[in-house]
Amino acid sequence: MEMVLQNVIWPDEVCGVHELYFRTDGFFDRAADCVKLKPGECLSTDTYMNCLDISHWKRFTTVKQTELKIEAKGEFRLTVILREAEAEKTLLTRTHQLEDRTTIKVFLELGPLEGILYYLIEAIGKVWVYGSQYSTEDTLDRQIYIALDICTFHRNIQVERNLVKLEKSLFFDRNSPLCGRMKVFITDNGDDFSRDHEDSKIRICRNSNRGGGTGGFARGLEEIRRGKKDFPSTHTIFMDDDVEFQTESFFRLFSFLSFLRPEYADWPVAGRMFRLDDRRIQYTAAENWNGGQLTHSGGNLDMTLRKNVISEELSGEYGGWWLCAYPNSVTDTQNPFPFYFHCDDAEYGLRTGKQVLVLRGFQVWHETYKYRLNNRVLYYDHRNPMVVNALQGLYRDAGDIIRPWKQKLDQYHNEGKYAEKYLCALALWHFGTGTVFEKRFGQIPEYQLNLAVKPGLARIAAALIHRRAERYVRRNFCKIMKHYQKKREESIWH
């Protein structure tokens, strides 16, 4: 059975940056969904979206051969090129004269090849290039079923838009072999999302917002596990409700997982995040924790540049839940820690003990952190990394916690930012006592959050709480660490 590894795609409403898809001096006709070339003009697919990363497929999958299919019309010279670092090798050159819209094929054994594969079309006469794909007839190693876990809170327009897009894909097309291989689980924490029609491939669950985004994703996992008899999922994707995506991302993931080597079967696959405000920029490909001072693999790269297309050996410790796929060896047995919001993806990913795989073309476009910062986020930014470090056993003594915390506290004090100082102090107190996790599923009490907007009260509260919190953590360091290690082992996660 033939399977498409990846389609060569054109710019669309999600991302219209041509250089992410192709390089050409011709004209992209969006209405006709093709590239038109005049004599002497060229089209090249040595781009982020449309080259085939042979090295990646050889290393992580069992794929041994591929067939390039190009649908075109006109007279042109086709060259298939292999690029590794700065060196290029021409694998094939052919001249075609096609009177009608025709599919031409090029068969390639991957064995001796390394690097990225792309093609170049040079127009001799007028040429129309309608599309292309890389496929294989290699034997499938496993049957893949993808559960898409989305938690939403009053983002009904974005969720409906994304559901409509999925419903138009091959995963919902009854005539496609992919039909029935994906099911979407929506956890509605806002209790206000509804649809005019029902679909067996979409499950909507009402849920309170008591546990926040973390609780929503956990509820989605519960529903996925309950529904195993009707939908035997092999992988779960955590995805934010406000992202923009192309359905091609899920096709590429499906093919990649279908041929994954056994030694990588338990590895998550991180979805890249591109910037909504500058859609050519890859904000991150995967994350590295670094004690809470996280770094991005492949961070802030202009992916229209050839040098960034080639430099693709990326990995990380975990993937963000804007888009990240986990095998059921993880999701069948483990729930997120109740953070309420923020760092749940980091802790969950680090807990697996596996590096994440990074797949070209598996990405979303999303707002970056600077657009989401407010007092609530600031509090979780201070508290949750301490919890992750405690759960991971990264603290040697109380000083490891107190020193960076006091540096931030002093900075806020010197800058006269008393709301921020208060929230920073409160974060340490809640981390040390752990009561918000036991009683409130990790949520900061509203009355404490509201105090931050009252400068006079925030200043007094910061002075009182920061001394009390520091003393408590210094005196009870061992007790606190035992508490979090116990949480690591408790059934709350299993």
Short mmCIF file of C-alpha atoms in Angstrom, two decimals:
data_model
loop_
_atom_site.label_atom_id
_atom_site.label_comp_id
_atom_site.label_asym_id
_atom_site.label_seq_id
_atom_site.Cartn_x
_atom_site.Cartn_y
_atom_site.Cartn_z
CA MET A 1 0.00 0.00 0.00
CA GLU A 2 1.34 3.39 -0.95
CA MET A 3 1.57 6.09 1.73
CA VAL A 4 2.31 9.77 1.26
CA LEU A 5 5.24 10.89 3.39
CA GLN A 6 4.61 14.55 2.71
CA ASN A 7 2.77 16.71 0.24
CA VAL A 8 4.47 19.69 -1.33
CA ILE A 9 2.13 22.49 -0.31
CA TRP A 10 1.51 26.07 -1.42
CA PRO A 11 0.97 29.27 0.60
CA ASP A 12 -2.48 29.53 2.16
CA GLU A 13 -4.60 31.62 4.53
CA VAL A 14 -2.59 30.43 7.54
CA CYS A 15 0.79 31.44 6.16
CA GLY A 16 1.29 33.21 2.87
CA VAL A 17 5.08 33.65 3.05
CA HIS A 18 6.11 32.22 -0.34
CA GLU A 19 9.75 31.60 0.61
CA LEU A 20 8.68 29.07 3.24
CA TYR A 21 7.23 26.93 0.41
CA PHE A 22 9.18 27.62 -2.80
CA ARG A 23 11.69 29.91 -4.44
CA THR A 24 10.62 31.21 -7.82
CA ASP A 25 10.67 34.15 -10.18
CA GLY A 26 7.36 32.89 -11.56
CA PHE A 27 3.82 33.66 -10.40
CA PHE A 28 1.82 31.80 -7.75
CA ASP A 29 -1.83 31.75 -8.82
CA ARG A 30 -3.70 31.11 -5.59
CA ALA A 31 -7.07 30.84 -7.32
CA ALA A 32 -5.78 28.08 -9.62
CA ASP A 33 -3.59 26.64 -6.82
CA CYS A 34 -0.52 26.41 -9.04
CA VAL A 35 2.74 28.14 -9.91
CA LYS A 36 2.96 29.57 -13.43
CA LEU A 37 6.35 29.93 -15.13
CA LYS A 38 7.31 31.81 -18.28
CA PRO A 39 10.24 30.65 -20.44
CA GLY A 40 13.48 31.05 -18.49
CA GLU A 41 11.80 31.20 -15.07
CA CYS A 42 12.48 28.63 -12.31
CA LEU A 43 10.79 26.98 -9.35
CA SER A 44 12.78 25.39 -6.51
CA THR A 45 11.57 23.55 -3.39
CA ASP A 46 14.70 23.89 -1.22
CA THR A 47 12.53 25.36 1.53
CA TYR A 48 11.45 24.58 5.08
CA MET A 49 8.01 23.31 4.10
CA ASN A 50 8.75 21.40 0.95
CA CYS A 51 12.18 19.79 0.92
CA LEU A 52 12.37 16.16 2.08
CA ASP A 53 14.74 15.69 5.00
CA ILE A 54 16.21 12.34 4.00
CA SER A 55 18.66 12.17 6.91
CA HIS A 56 15.81 12.59 9.39
CA TRP A 57 13.61 9.93 7.79
CA LYS A 58 16.51 7.48 7.57
CA ARG A 59 17.57 7.97 11.19
CA PHE A 60 14.18 7.73 12.87
CA THR A 61 12.06 5.60 10.52
CA THR A 62 12.25 2.39 8.51
CA VAL A 63 11.54 4.11 5.17
CA LYS A 64 14.01 2.89 2.55
CA GLN A 65 12.71 4.39 -0.69
CA THR A 66 10.52 7.20 -1.92
CA GLU A 67 8.82 8.23 -5.12
CA LEU A 68 8.58 11.88 -6.07
CA LYS A 69 5.43 12.70 -8.05
CA ILE A 70 5.02 16.07 -9.75
CA GLU A 71 1.83 17.19 -11.45
CA ALA A 72 2.59 19.73 -14.19
CA LYS A 73 1.98 20.91 -17.76
CA GLY A 74 4.32 22.48 -20.31
CA GLU A 75 7.95 22.12 -21.43
CA PHE A 76 10.60 22.19 -18.68
CA ARG A 77 13.80 20.72 -17.35
CA LEU A 78 13.47 18.84 -14.05
CA THR A 79 16.51 18.47 -11.78
CA VAL A 80 16.41 16.50 -8.51
CA ILE A 81 19.08 17.74 -6.09
CA LEU A 82 20.56 16.52 -2.82
CA ARG A 83 22.05 19.12 -0.47
CA GLU A 84 24.17 18.40 2.58
CA ALA A 85 25.71 21.38 4.39
CA GLU A 86 26.98 23.60 1.56
CA ALA A 87 27.56 20.81 -0.94
CA GLU A 88 25.04 19.86 -3.63
CA LYS A 89 24.73 16.79 -5.80
CA THR A 90 22.51 16.42 -8.85
CA LEU A 91 20.74 13.06 -8.75
CA LEU A 92 18.75 13.35 -11.96
CA THR A 93 18.04 15.72 -14.85
CA ARG A 94 15.19 15.19 -17.35
CA THR A 95 13.40 17.29 -19.94
CA HIS A 96 9.62 16.97 -20.18
CA GLN A 97 7.14 18.24 -22.73
CA LEU A 98 3.64 17.74 -21.37
CA GLU A 99 0.71 18.80 -23.53
CA ASP A 100 -1.81 18.16 -20.78
CA ARG A 101 -1.79 18.15 -17.00
CA THR A 102 0.29 15.05 -16.22
CA THR A 103 1.94 13.37 -13.25
CA ILE A 104 5.61 12.49 -13.66
CA LYS A 105 7.44 10.15 -11.27
CA VAL A 106 11.00 9.81 -9.96
CA PHE A 107 11.95 6.76 -7.87
CA LEU A 108 14.74 7.11 -5.27
CA GLU A 109 16.46 4.64 -2.93
CA LEU A 110 17.39 6.42 0.32
CA GLY A 111 20.25 4.07 1.21
CA PRO A 112 23.29 6.10 0.08
CA LEU A 113 21.67 9.53 0.43
CA GLU A 114 22.09 12.11 3.23
CA GLY A 115 20.83 15.66 3.57
CA ILE A 116 17.74 17.32 2.14
CA LEU A 117 16.13 16.46 -1.19
CA TYR A 118 14.43 19.00 -3.43
CA TYR A 119 13.65 19.61 -7.07
CA LEU A 120 14.23 22.44 -9.53
CA ILE A 121 11.99 23.14 -12.51
CA GLU A 122 13.40 25.38 -15.27
CA ALA A 123 10.79 26.50 -17.79
CA ILE A 124 11.62 26.10 -21.50
CA GLY A 125 8.13 27.11 -22.59
CA LYS A 126 5.13 28.10 -20.50
CA VAL A 127 4.77 25.83 -17.47
CA TRP A 128 2.10 25.17 -14.86
CA VAL A 129 3.15 23.31 -11.67
CA TYR A 130 0.08 22.09 -9.80
CA GLY A 131 1.61 20.15 -6.94
CA SER A 132 3.80 17.25 -5.88
CA GLN A 133 4.38 14.74 -3.13
CA TYR A 134 6.83 12.20 -1.74
CA SER A 135 5.35 8.75 -1.15
CA THR A 136 6.54 5.24 -0.38
CA GLU A 137 5.38 1.64 -0.77
CA ASP A 138 7.48 0.40 2.13
CA THR A 139 5.67 -1.90 4.55
CA LEU A 140 3.91 -0.10 7.41
CA ASP A 141 5.32 -0.95 10.81
CA ARG A 142 2.26 -0.02 12.88
CA GLN A 143 -1.31 1.24 12.70
CA ILE A 144 -1.67 4.77 14.04
CA TYR A 145 -4.73 6.36 15.66
CA ILE A 146 -4.42 9.97 16.82
CA ALA A 147 -6.47 11.52 19.64
CA LEU A 148 -6.36 15.32 19.57
CA ASP A 149 -6.77 16.76 23.10
CA ILE A 150 -7.85 20.44 23.13
CA CYS A 151 -8.82 22.40 26.23
CA THR A 152 -10.76 25.61 25.58
CA PHE A 153 -12.02 28.49 27.69
CA HIS A 154 -14.22 31.04 25.89
CA ARG A 155 -12.39 30.73 22.56
CA ASN A 156 -15.34 29.36 20.64
CA ILE A 157 -14.62 31.11 17.33
CA GLN A 158 -11.06 29.81 17.13
CA VAL A 159 -12.06 26.26 18.11
CA GLU A 160 -14.92 26.12 15.61
CA ARG A 161 -12.65 27.42 12.84
CA ASN A 162 -10.10 24.69 13.55
CA LEU A 163 -12.76 21.97 13.76
CA VAL A 164 -14.17 22.97 10.38
CA LYS A 165 -10.69 22.76 8.92
CA LEU A 166 -10.21 19.25 10.31
CA GLU A 167 -13.63 18.16 9.06
CA LYS A 168 -12.55 19.09 5.53
CA SER A 169 -9.40 16.97 5.82
CA LEU A 170 -8.81 13.37 4.76
CA PHE A 171 -9.13 12.27 8.39
CA PHE A 172 -12.88 12.95 8.05
CA ASP A 173 -13.30 11.90 4.40
CA ARG A 174 -15.16 8.57 4.19
CA ASN A 175 -13.42 7.75 0.90
CA SER A 176 -9.92 8.20 2.36
CA PRO A 177 -7.82 5.45 4.00
CA LEU A 178 -7.10 8.03 6.73
CA CYS A 179 -10.75 8.27 7.69
CA GLY A 180 -11.26 7.15 11.27
CA ARG A 181 -7.59 7.59 12.21
CA MET A 182 -8.15 10.81 14.17
CA LYS A 183 -10.67 11.77 16.84
CA VAL A 184 -10.91 15.21 18.43
CA PHE A 185 -11.63 15.61 22.15
CA ILE A 186 -12.68 19.13 23.17
CA THR A 187 -12.77 19.91 26.88
CA ASP A 188 -14.93 23.02 27.31
CA ASN A 189 -13.88 24.70 30.56
CA GLY A 190 -16.04 27.71 29.74
CA ASP A 191 -19.24 25.64 29.41
CA ASP A 192 -20.36 27.68 26.40
CA PHE A 193 -19.12 25.85 23.30
CA SER A 194 -21.69 24.05 21.17
CA ARG A 195 -22.18 22.99 17.56
CA ASP A 196 -25.19 22.76 15.28
CA HIS A 197 -24.41 19.19 14.29
CA GLU A 198 -22.88 16.11 15.86
CA ASP A 199 -19.94 14.12 14.50
CA SER A 200 -18.75 10.79 15.88
CA LYS A 201 -15.15 11.92 15.37
CA ILE A 202 -15.56 14.95 17.64
CA ARG A 203 -16.27 14.59 21.37
CA ILE A 204 -17.18 17.70 23.38
CA CYS A 205 -16.94 17.44 27.18
CA ARG A 206 -18.36 20.00 29.60
CA ASN A 207 -15.93 20.81 32.38
CA SER A 208 -15.57 23.40 35.13
CA ASN A 209 -12.55 25.69 35.05
CA ARG A 210 -11.63 24.73 38.60
CA GLY A 211 -8.48 22.97 37.42
CA GLY A 212 -7.64 25.49 34.72
CA GLY A 213 -5.94 24.50 31.50
CA THR A 214 -4.09 21.66 33.20
CA GLY A 215 -7.36 20.25 34.49
CA GLY A 216 -8.88 20.57 31.04
CA PHE A 217 -6.11 18.59 29.38
CA ALA A 218 -6.36 15.98 32.16
CA ARG A 219 -10.11 15.67 31.59
CA GLY A 220 -9.44 15.18 27.88
CA LEU A 221 -7.09 12.32 28.73
CA GLU A 222 -9.78 10.71 30.88
CA GLU A 223 -12.22 10.80 27.98
CA ILE A 224 -9.63 9.39 25.58
CA ARG A 225 -8.95 6.48 27.92
CA ARG A 226 -12.65 5.81 28.46
CA GLY A 227 -13.23 5.70 24.73
CA LYS A 228 -10.50 3.17 23.92
CA LYS A 229 -13.04 0.56 22.89
CA ASP A 230 -14.54 2.79 20.21
CA PHE A 231 -11.32 4.61 19.27
CA PRO A 232 -8.10 2.66 20.01
CA SER A 233 -5.77 5.68 20.05
CA THR A 234 -2.03 5.07 19.85
CA HIS A 235 -0.99 8.71 20.32
CA THR A 236 -2.39 11.81 21.98
CA ILE A 237 -1.69 15.34 20.80
CA PHE A 238 -2.01 18.18 23.28
CA MET A 239 -2.92 21.36 21.38
CA ASP A 240 -3.89 24.89 22.44
CA ASP A 241 -7.28 26.24 21.46
CA ASP A 242 -5.99 29.48 19.91
CA VAL A 243 -3.41 28.21 17.41
CA GLU A 244 -3.50 28.31 13.63
CA PHE A 245 -2.40 25.20 11.74
CA GLN A 246 -2.32 23.47 8.37
CA THR A 247 -3.84 19.99 8.17
CA GLU A 248 -0.70 18.86 6.32
CA SER A 249 1.04 18.94 9.73
CA PHE A 250 -1.14 16.06 10.94
CA PHE A 251 -0.64 14.07 7.72
CA ARG A 252 3.13 14.32 8.09
CA LEU A 253 2.95 13.30 11.74
CA PHE A 254 0.73 10.33 10.88
CA SER A 255 3.19 9.08 8.24
CA PHE A 256 6.19 9.67 10.48
CA LEU A 257 4.65 7.73 13.38
CA SER A 258 3.59 4.91 11.04
CA PHE A 259 7.21 4.16 10.12
CA LEU A 260 8.93 5.09 13.41
CA ARG A 261 11.71 2.72 14.45
CA PRO A 262 10.95 0.66 17.60
CA GLU A 263 13.71 2.34 19.60
CA TYR A 264 11.95 5.69 19.18
CA ALA A 265 8.39 4.46 19.70
CA ASP A 266 8.19 5.94 23.22
CA TRP A 267 9.57 9.35 22.23
CA PRO A 268 7.22 12.35 22.05
CA VAL A 269 7.14 14.49 18.91
CA ALA A 270 7.29 18.23 19.58
CA GLY A 271 5.38 20.58 17.33
CA ARG A 272 7.25 23.70 16.32
CA MET A 273 5.84 27.11 17.12
CA PHE A 274 5.96 29.89 14.54
CA ARG A 275 5.15 33.50 15.39
CA LEU A 276 1.73 34.91 14.60
CA ASP A 277 3.13 38.45 14.32
CA ASP A 278 5.90 37.43 11.88
CA ARG A 279 4.96 34.13 10.28
CA ARG A 280 8.33 33.34 8.74
CA ILE A 281 9.97 33.16 12.18
CA GLN A 282 10.25 29.85 14.01
CA TYR A 283 9.94 30.89 17.64
CA THR A 284 10.97 27.44 18.87
CA ALA A 285 11.24 23.84 17.74
CA ALA A 286 11.62 22.19 21.17
CA GLU A 287 12.35 23.20 24.76
CA ASN A 288 15.21 22.60 27.21
CA TRP A 289 14.39 23.16 30.88
CA ASN A 290 17.76 24.27 32.31
CA GLY A 291 16.44 24.58 35.87
CA GLY A 292 13.66 26.89 34.77
CA GLN A 293 15.84 29.16 32.64
CA LEU A 294 14.51 27.47 29.55
CA THR A 295 16.14 27.67 26.15
CA HIS A 296 14.65 27.04 22.73
CA SER A 297 16.06 24.56 20.23
CA GLY A 298 15.94 26.27 16.86
CA GLY A 299 14.73 29.46 18.52
CA ASN A 300 13.91 32.68 16.63
CA LEU A 301 15.06 31.52 13.22
CA ASP A 302 13.99 33.01 9.92
CA MET A 303 12.98 29.81 8.13
CA THR A 304 12.94 31.46 4.71
CA LEU A 305 16.76 31.44 4.79
CA ARG A 306 18.52 28.49 3.16
CA LYS A 307 21.09 28.20 5.97
CA ASN A 308 18.29 27.57 8.49
CA VAL A 309 16.58 25.03 6.24
CA ILE A 310 19.71 22.87 6.19
CA SER A 311 20.60 23.16 9.90
CA GLU A 312 17.92 20.77 11.05
CA GLU A 313 19.38 18.34 13.62
CA LEU A 314 17.12 19.50 16.45
CA SER A 315 15.91 17.96 19.68
CA GLY A 316 14.96 19.01 23.19
CA GLU A 317 13.81 17.82 26.59
CA TYR A 318 10.13 18.50 26.03
CA GLY A 319 7.59 20.06 23.69
CA GLY A 320 5.16 22.86 24.49
CA TRP A 321 1.47 22.08 24.54
CA TRP A 322 0.73 24.48 21.75
CA LEU A 323 1.35 21.20 19.86
CA CYS A 324 2.98 18.03 21.16
CA ALA A 325 2.29 14.34 20.44
CA TYR A 326 2.80 11.62 23.06
CA PRO A 327 2.64 7.85 22.67
CA ASN A 328 0.07 6.06 24.77
CA SER A 329 2.83 4.38 26.76
CA VAL A 330 2.91 7.80 28.49
CA THR A 331 -0.65 9.11 28.30
CA ASP A 332 -2.38 5.86 29.29
CA THR A 333 -0.77 5.96 32.74
CA GLN A 334 0.15 9.56 33.60
CA ASN A 335 -1.83 12.73 34.19
CA PRO A 336 -0.50 16.29 34.33
CA PHE A 337 0.45 17.67 37.75
CA PRO A 338 -2.27 20.15 38.89
CA PHE A 339 -0.52 23.42 38.11
CA TYR A 340 -3.77 25.04 36.95
CA PHE A 341 -1.80 26.91 34.29
CA HIS A 342 1.77 27.05 32.96
CA CYS A 343 4.67 24.58 33.19
CA ASP A 344 2.37 21.55 33.00
CA ASP A 345 3.91 20.70 29.63
CA ALA A 346 7.45 21.08 30.98
CA GLU A 347 6.88 18.83 34.00
CA TYR A 348 4.99 16.21 31.98
CA GLY A 349 7.66 16.12 29.30
CA LEU A 350 10.56 15.96 31.74
CA ARG A 351 8.81 13.15 33.62
CA THR A 352 8.94 10.92 30.53
CA GLY A 353 12.75 10.99 30.60
CA LYS A 354 12.82 11.01 26.78
CA GLN A 355 14.19 13.52 24.34
CA VAL A 356 11.56 14.80 21.93
CA LEU A 357 11.68 14.29 18.18
CA VAL A 358 11.27 17.30 15.90
CA LEU A 359 9.51 16.83 12.56
CA ARG A 360 9.75 19.27 9.67
CA GLY A 361 6.31 20.62 8.78
CA PHE A 362 4.68 19.70 12.11
CA GLN A 363 3.96 23.17 13.52
CA VAL A 364 1.43 25.79 14.54
CA TRP A 365 1.37 29.59 14.53
CA HIS A 366 0.81 31.05 17.98
CA GLU A 367 1.14 34.22 20.03
CA THR A 368 4.50 34.58 21.76
CA TYR A 369 4.92 34.97 25.50
CA LYS A 370 5.18 38.78 25.52
CA TYR A 371 1.58 39.10 24.32
CA ARG A 372 0.26 36.93 27.16
CA LEU A 373 2.03 38.45 30.19
CA ASN A 374 -0.14 39.78 33.06
CA ASN A 375 -0.22 39.55 36.88
CA ARG A 376 -1.79 36.09 36.85
CA VAL A 377 0.83 34.73 34.45
CA LEU A 378 3.61 36.44 36.43
CA TYR A 379 2.59 34.61 39.60
CA TYR A 380 2.61 31.22 37.87
CA ASP A 381 5.91 32.12 36.22
CA HIS A 382 7.50 32.43 39.65
CA ARG A 383 5.78 29.54 41.42
CA ASN A 384 5.59 26.72 38.91
CA PRO A 385 9.26 26.49 37.90
CA MET A 386 10.10 25.96 41.59
CA VAL A 387 7.59 23.10 41.68
CA VAL A 388 9.05 21.51 38.54
CA ASN A 389 12.56 21.69 39.99
CA ALA A 390 11.40 20.14 43.26
CA LEU A 391 9.59 17.33 41.44
CA GLN A 392 12.71 16.71 39.36
CA GLY A 393 14.96 16.70 42.45
CA LEU A 394 17.07 19.59 41.17
CA TYR A 395 17.40 21.47 44.49
CA ARG A 396 20.35 20.60 46.75
CA ASP A 397 19.45 22.95 49.61
CA ALA A 398 17.18 25.88 50.47
CA GLY A 399 19.74 28.32 49.07
CA ASP A 400 19.15 26.96 45.55
CA ILE A 401 15.55 28.15 45.88
CA ILE A 402 16.06 31.35 47.87
CA ARG A 403 18.98 32.93 45.96
CA PRO A 404 17.33 33.41 42.54
CA TRP A 405 14.03 34.23 44.24
CA LYS A 406 15.63 37.02 46.32
CA GLN A 407 17.39 38.43 43.28
CA LYS A 408 14.04 38.85 41.58
CA LEU A 409 12.44 40.19 44.74
CA ASP A 410 15.19 42.80 45.15
CA GLN A 411 14.87 43.80 41.51
CA TYR A 412 11.14 44.43 41.91
CA HIS A 413 11.76 46.39 45.13
CA ASN A 414 14.42 48.60 43.58
CA GLU A 415 12.17 49.32 40.60
CA GLY A 416 9.22 50.13 42.84
CA LYS A 417 7.17 47.27 41.36
CA TYR A 418 5.32 46.27 44.50
CA ALA A 419 2.59 44.27 42.79
CA GLU A 420 5.27 42.10 41.17
CA LYS A 421 7.17 41.84 44.48
CA TYR A 422 4.01 40.75 46.26
CA LEU A 423 3.22 38.07 43.65
CA CYS A 424 6.81 36.82 43.76
CA ALA A 425 6.65 36.53 47.56
CA LEU A 426 3.26 34.82 47.41
CA ALA A 427 4.60 32.34 44.86
CA LEU A 428 7.30 31.15 47.29
CA TRP A 429 4.79 30.86 50.12
CA HIS A 430 2.40 28.75 48.07
CA PHE A 431 5.27 26.63 46.75
CA GLY A 432 6.51 25.94 50.29
CA THR A 433 3.19 25.14 51.92
CA GLY A 434 1.72 23.39 48.87
CA THR A 435 -1.83 24.15 50.01
CA VAL A 436 -3.00 25.59 46.67
CA PHE A 437 -2.32 22.24 45.02
CA GLU A 438 -4.19 20.29 47.67
CA LYS A 439 -7.22 22.58 47.93
CA ARG A 440 -7.41 24.60 44.72
CA PHE A 441 -5.88 22.47 41.94
CA GLY A 442 -3.03 24.96 41.73
CA GLN A 443 -5.13 28.09 41.21
CA ILE A 444 -4.17 31.34 42.93
CA PRO A 445 -7.10 32.56 45.07
CA GLU A 446 -8.83 35.49 43.40
CA TYR A 447 -8.73 37.70 46.50
CA GLN A 448 -4.95 37.34 46.60
CA LEU A 449 -4.64 38.13 42.91
CA ASN A 450 -6.89 41.17 43.29
CA LEU A 451 -4.71 42.54 46.06
CA ALA A 452 -1.91 42.97 43.50
CA VAL A 453 -3.77 45.83 41.78
CA LYS A 454 -3.89 47.86 45.04
CA PRO A 455 -0.37 49.37 45.33
CA GLY A 456 -0.49 50.27 49.00
CA LEU A 457 -1.81 46.92 50.16
CA ALA A 458 0.50 45.03 47.79
CA ARG A 459 3.51 46.82 49.28
CA ILE A 460 2.52 45.91 52.84
CA ALA A 461 1.60 42.34 51.92
CA ALA A 462 4.87 41.83 50.06
CA ALA A 463 6.88 42.90 53.12
CA LEU A 464 4.96 40.54 55.40
CA ILE A 465 4.77 37.52 53.13
CA HIS A 466 8.32 37.52 51.78
CA ARG A 467 9.89 37.21 55.25
CA ARG A 468 7.44 34.55 56.33
CA ALA A 469 7.88 32.57 53.11
CA GLU A 470 11.67 32.71 53.24
CA ARG A 471 11.78 31.52 56.87
CA TYR A 472 9.34 28.71 56.13
CA VAL A 473 11.31 27.37 53.15
CA ARG A 474 14.66 27.57 54.96
CA ARG A 475 13.34 25.74 58.04
CA ASN A 476 11.32 23.13 56.17
CA PHE A 477 13.42 22.46 53.08
CA CYS A 478 13.72 18.70 53.61
CA LYS A 479 10.02 18.39 54.47
CA ILE A 480 9.05 20.32 51.34
CA MET A 481 11.25 18.19 49.10
CA LYS A 482 9.83 14.97 50.58
CA HIS A 483 6.33 16.32 50.01
CA TYR A 484 6.97 16.88 46.30
CA GLN A 485 8.77 13.60 45.85
CA LYS A 486 5.77 11.88 47.42
CA LYS A 487 3.53 13.67 44.96
CA ARG A 488 5.71 12.31 42.21
CA GLU A 489 4.82 8.79 43.27
CA GLU A 490 1.19 9.23 44.22
CA SER A 491 -1.78 8.01 42.28
CA ILE A 492 -2.76 11.59 41.44
CA TRP A 493 -0.64 11.02 38.33
CA HIS A 494 -1.69 7.47 37.56
#
